[in-house]
mmCIF file of C-alpha atoms in Angstrom:
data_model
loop_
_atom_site.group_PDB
_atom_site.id
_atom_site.type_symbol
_atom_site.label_atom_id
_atom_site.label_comp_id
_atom_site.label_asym_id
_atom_site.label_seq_id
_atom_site.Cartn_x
_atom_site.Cartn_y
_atom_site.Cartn_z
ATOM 1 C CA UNK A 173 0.000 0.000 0.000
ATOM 2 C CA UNK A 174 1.695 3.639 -0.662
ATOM 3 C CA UNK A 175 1.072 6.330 0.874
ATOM 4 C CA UNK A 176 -0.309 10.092 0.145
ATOM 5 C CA UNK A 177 2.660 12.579 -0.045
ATOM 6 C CA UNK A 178 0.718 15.979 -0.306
ATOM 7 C CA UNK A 179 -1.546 18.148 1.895
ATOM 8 C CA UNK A 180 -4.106 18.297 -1.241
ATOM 9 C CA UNK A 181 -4.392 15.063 -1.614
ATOM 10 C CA UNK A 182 -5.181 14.481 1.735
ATOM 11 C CA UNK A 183 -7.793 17.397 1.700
ATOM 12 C CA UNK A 184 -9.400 15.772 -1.079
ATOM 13 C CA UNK A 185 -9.601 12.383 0.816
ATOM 14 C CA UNK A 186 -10.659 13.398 4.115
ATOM 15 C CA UNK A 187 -13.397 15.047 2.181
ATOM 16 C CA UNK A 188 -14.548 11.688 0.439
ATOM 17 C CA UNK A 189 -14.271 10.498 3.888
ATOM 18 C CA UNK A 190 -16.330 13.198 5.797
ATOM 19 C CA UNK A 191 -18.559 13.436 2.339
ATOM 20 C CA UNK A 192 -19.121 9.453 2.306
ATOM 21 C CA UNK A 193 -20.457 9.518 -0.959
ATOM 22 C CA UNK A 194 -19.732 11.959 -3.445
ATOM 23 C CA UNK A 195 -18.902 13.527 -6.066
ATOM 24 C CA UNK A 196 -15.491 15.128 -7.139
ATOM 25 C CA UNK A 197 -17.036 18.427 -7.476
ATOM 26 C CA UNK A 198 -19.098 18.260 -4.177
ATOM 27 C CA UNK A 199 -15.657 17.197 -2.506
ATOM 28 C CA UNK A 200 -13.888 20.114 -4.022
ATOM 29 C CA UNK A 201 -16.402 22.429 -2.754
ATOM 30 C CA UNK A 202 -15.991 20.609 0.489
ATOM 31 C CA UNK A 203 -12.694 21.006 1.233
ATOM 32 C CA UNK A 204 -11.761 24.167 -1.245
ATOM 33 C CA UNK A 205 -9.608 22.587 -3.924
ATOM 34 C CA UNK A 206 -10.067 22.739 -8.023
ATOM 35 C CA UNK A 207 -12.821 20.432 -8.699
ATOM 36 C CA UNK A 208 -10.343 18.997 -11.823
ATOM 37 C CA UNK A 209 -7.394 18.218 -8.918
ATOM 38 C CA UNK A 210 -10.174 16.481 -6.840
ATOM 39 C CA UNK A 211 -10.829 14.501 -9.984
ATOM 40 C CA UNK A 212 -7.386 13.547 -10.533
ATOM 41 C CA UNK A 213 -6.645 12.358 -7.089
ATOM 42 C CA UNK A 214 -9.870 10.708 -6.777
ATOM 43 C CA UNK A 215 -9.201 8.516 -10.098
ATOM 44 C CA UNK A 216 -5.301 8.059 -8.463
ATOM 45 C CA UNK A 217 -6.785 7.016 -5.356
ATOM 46 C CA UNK A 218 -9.516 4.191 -7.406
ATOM 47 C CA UNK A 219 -6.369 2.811 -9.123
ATOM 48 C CA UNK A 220 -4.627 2.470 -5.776
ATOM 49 C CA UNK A 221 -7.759 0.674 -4.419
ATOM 50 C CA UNK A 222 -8.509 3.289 -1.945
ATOM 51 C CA UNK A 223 -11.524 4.811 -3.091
ATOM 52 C CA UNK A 224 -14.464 3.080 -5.171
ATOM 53 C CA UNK A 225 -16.036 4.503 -8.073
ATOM 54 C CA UNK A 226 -20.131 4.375 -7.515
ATOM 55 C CA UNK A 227 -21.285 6.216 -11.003
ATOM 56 C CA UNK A 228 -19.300 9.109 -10.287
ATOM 57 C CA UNK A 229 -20.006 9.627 -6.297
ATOM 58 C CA UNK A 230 -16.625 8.328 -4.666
ATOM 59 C CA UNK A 231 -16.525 6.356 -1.440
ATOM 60 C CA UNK A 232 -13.577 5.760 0.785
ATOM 61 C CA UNK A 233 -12.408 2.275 1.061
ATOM 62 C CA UNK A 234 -10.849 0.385 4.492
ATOM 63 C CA UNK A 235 -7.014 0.826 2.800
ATOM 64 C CA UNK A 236 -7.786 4.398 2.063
ATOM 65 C CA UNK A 237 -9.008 5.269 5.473
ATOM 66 C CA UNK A 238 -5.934 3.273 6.563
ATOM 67 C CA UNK A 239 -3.404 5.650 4.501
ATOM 68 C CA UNK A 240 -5.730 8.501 4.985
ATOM 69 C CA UNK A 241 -4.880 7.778 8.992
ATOM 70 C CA UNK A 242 -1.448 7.092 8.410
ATOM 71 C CA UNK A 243 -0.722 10.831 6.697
ATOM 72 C CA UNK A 244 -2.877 12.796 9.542
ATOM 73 C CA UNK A 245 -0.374 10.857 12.252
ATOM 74 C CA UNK A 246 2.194 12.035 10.305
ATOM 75 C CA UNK A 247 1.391 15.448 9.251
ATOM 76 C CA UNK A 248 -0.383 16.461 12.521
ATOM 77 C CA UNK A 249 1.557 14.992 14.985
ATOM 78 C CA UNK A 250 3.539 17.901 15.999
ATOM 79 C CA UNK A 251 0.173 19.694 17.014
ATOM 80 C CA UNK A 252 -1.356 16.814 18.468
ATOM 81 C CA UNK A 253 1.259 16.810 21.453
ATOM 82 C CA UNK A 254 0.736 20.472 21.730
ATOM 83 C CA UNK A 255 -0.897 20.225 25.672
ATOM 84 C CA UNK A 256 -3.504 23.041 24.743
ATOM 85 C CA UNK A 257 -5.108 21.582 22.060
ATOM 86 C CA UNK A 258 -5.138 18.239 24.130
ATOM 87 C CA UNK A 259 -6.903 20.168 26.846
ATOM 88 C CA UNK A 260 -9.210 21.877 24.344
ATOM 89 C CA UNK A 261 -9.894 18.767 22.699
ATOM 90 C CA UNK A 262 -10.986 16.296 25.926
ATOM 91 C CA UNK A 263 -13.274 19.729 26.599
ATOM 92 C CA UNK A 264 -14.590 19.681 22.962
ATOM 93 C CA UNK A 265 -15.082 15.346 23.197
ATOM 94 C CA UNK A 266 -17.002 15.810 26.312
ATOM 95 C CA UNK A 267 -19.330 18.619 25.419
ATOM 96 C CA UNK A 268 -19.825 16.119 21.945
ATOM 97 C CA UNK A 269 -21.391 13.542 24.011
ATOM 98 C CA UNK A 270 -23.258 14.931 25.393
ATOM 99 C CA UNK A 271 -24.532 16.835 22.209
ATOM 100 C CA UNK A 272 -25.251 13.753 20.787
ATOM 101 C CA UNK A 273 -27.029 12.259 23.646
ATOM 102 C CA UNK A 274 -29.242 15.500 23.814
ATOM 103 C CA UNK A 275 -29.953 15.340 19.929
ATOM 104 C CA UNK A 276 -30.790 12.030 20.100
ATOM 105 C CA UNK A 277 -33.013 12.129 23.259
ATOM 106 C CA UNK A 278 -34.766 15.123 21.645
ATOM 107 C CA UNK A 279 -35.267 12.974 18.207
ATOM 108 C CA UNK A 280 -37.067 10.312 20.104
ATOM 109 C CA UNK A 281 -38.847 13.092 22.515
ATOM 110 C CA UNK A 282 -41.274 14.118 19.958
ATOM 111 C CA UNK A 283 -41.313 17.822 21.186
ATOM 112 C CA UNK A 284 -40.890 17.630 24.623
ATOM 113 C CA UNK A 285 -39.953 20.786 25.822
ATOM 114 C CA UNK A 286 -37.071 19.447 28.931
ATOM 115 C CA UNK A 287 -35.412 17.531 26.555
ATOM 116 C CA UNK A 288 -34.882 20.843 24.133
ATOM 117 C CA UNK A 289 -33.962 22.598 26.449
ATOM 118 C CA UNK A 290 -31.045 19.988 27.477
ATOM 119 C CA UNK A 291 -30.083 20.331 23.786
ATOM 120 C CA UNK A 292 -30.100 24.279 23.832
ATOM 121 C CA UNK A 293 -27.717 24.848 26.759
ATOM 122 C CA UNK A 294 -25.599 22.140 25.550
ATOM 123 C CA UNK A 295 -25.120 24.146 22.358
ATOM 124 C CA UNK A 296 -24.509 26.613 24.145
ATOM 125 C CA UNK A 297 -21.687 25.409 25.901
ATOM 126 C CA UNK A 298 -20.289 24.187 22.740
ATOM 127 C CA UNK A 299 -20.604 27.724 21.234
ATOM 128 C CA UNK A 300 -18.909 29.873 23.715
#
């Protein structure tokens, strides 16, 4: 399995992965590159059996999340170790959730107003 050697490329595969499905223009948009460079490294990344081609939507493959994982170690490691943005981050994972507790309590609550209002001030919190 190789390996992706350039920020772009990355960009363009975290998008297919964040995306799930889509296409090479909607992943462009995504993740602000040239939709034609999206195409490119899209059609790289079929041949290297990272990405499959669904009629033109693109959808990341177990190897390519593997090498996509692999890069973001690499590239990002540096700021990863960084203690404030490991602080920041166990804040931000805790706050998430309990966001997605909230949302998904309020789904299933069919309007009831406690629930929502366990959702707002979570938001809230997230948003300060």
């Amino acid at each position: 399995m190789s390996q992706i050697t350039d920020e772009r490329s990355f960009l363009v595969l975290n998008g297919a992965h964040l995306k799930k499905m889509a296409t090479p223009e909607e992943i462009a948009v995504a993740v602000g590159v040239d939709p034609e460079l999206a195409e490119r490294t899209l059609a790289l990344a079929v041949a290297n059996g990272w990405v499959m081609d669904m009629q033109g939507k693109f959808l990341l493959l177990p190897d390519g999340t593997a090498v996509l994982q692999a890069y973001y170690r690499s590239a990002y490691q540096e700021v990863r170790a960084d203690p404030r943005l490991v602080a920041w981050y166990d804040r931000f994972e805790r706050l998430n959730q309990q966001f997605i507790k909230h949302v998904t309590n309020w789904q299933a609550a069919d309007g009831d107003d406690g629930v929502q209002a366990k959702l707002l001030k979570t938001v809230e919190r997230l948003t300060r």
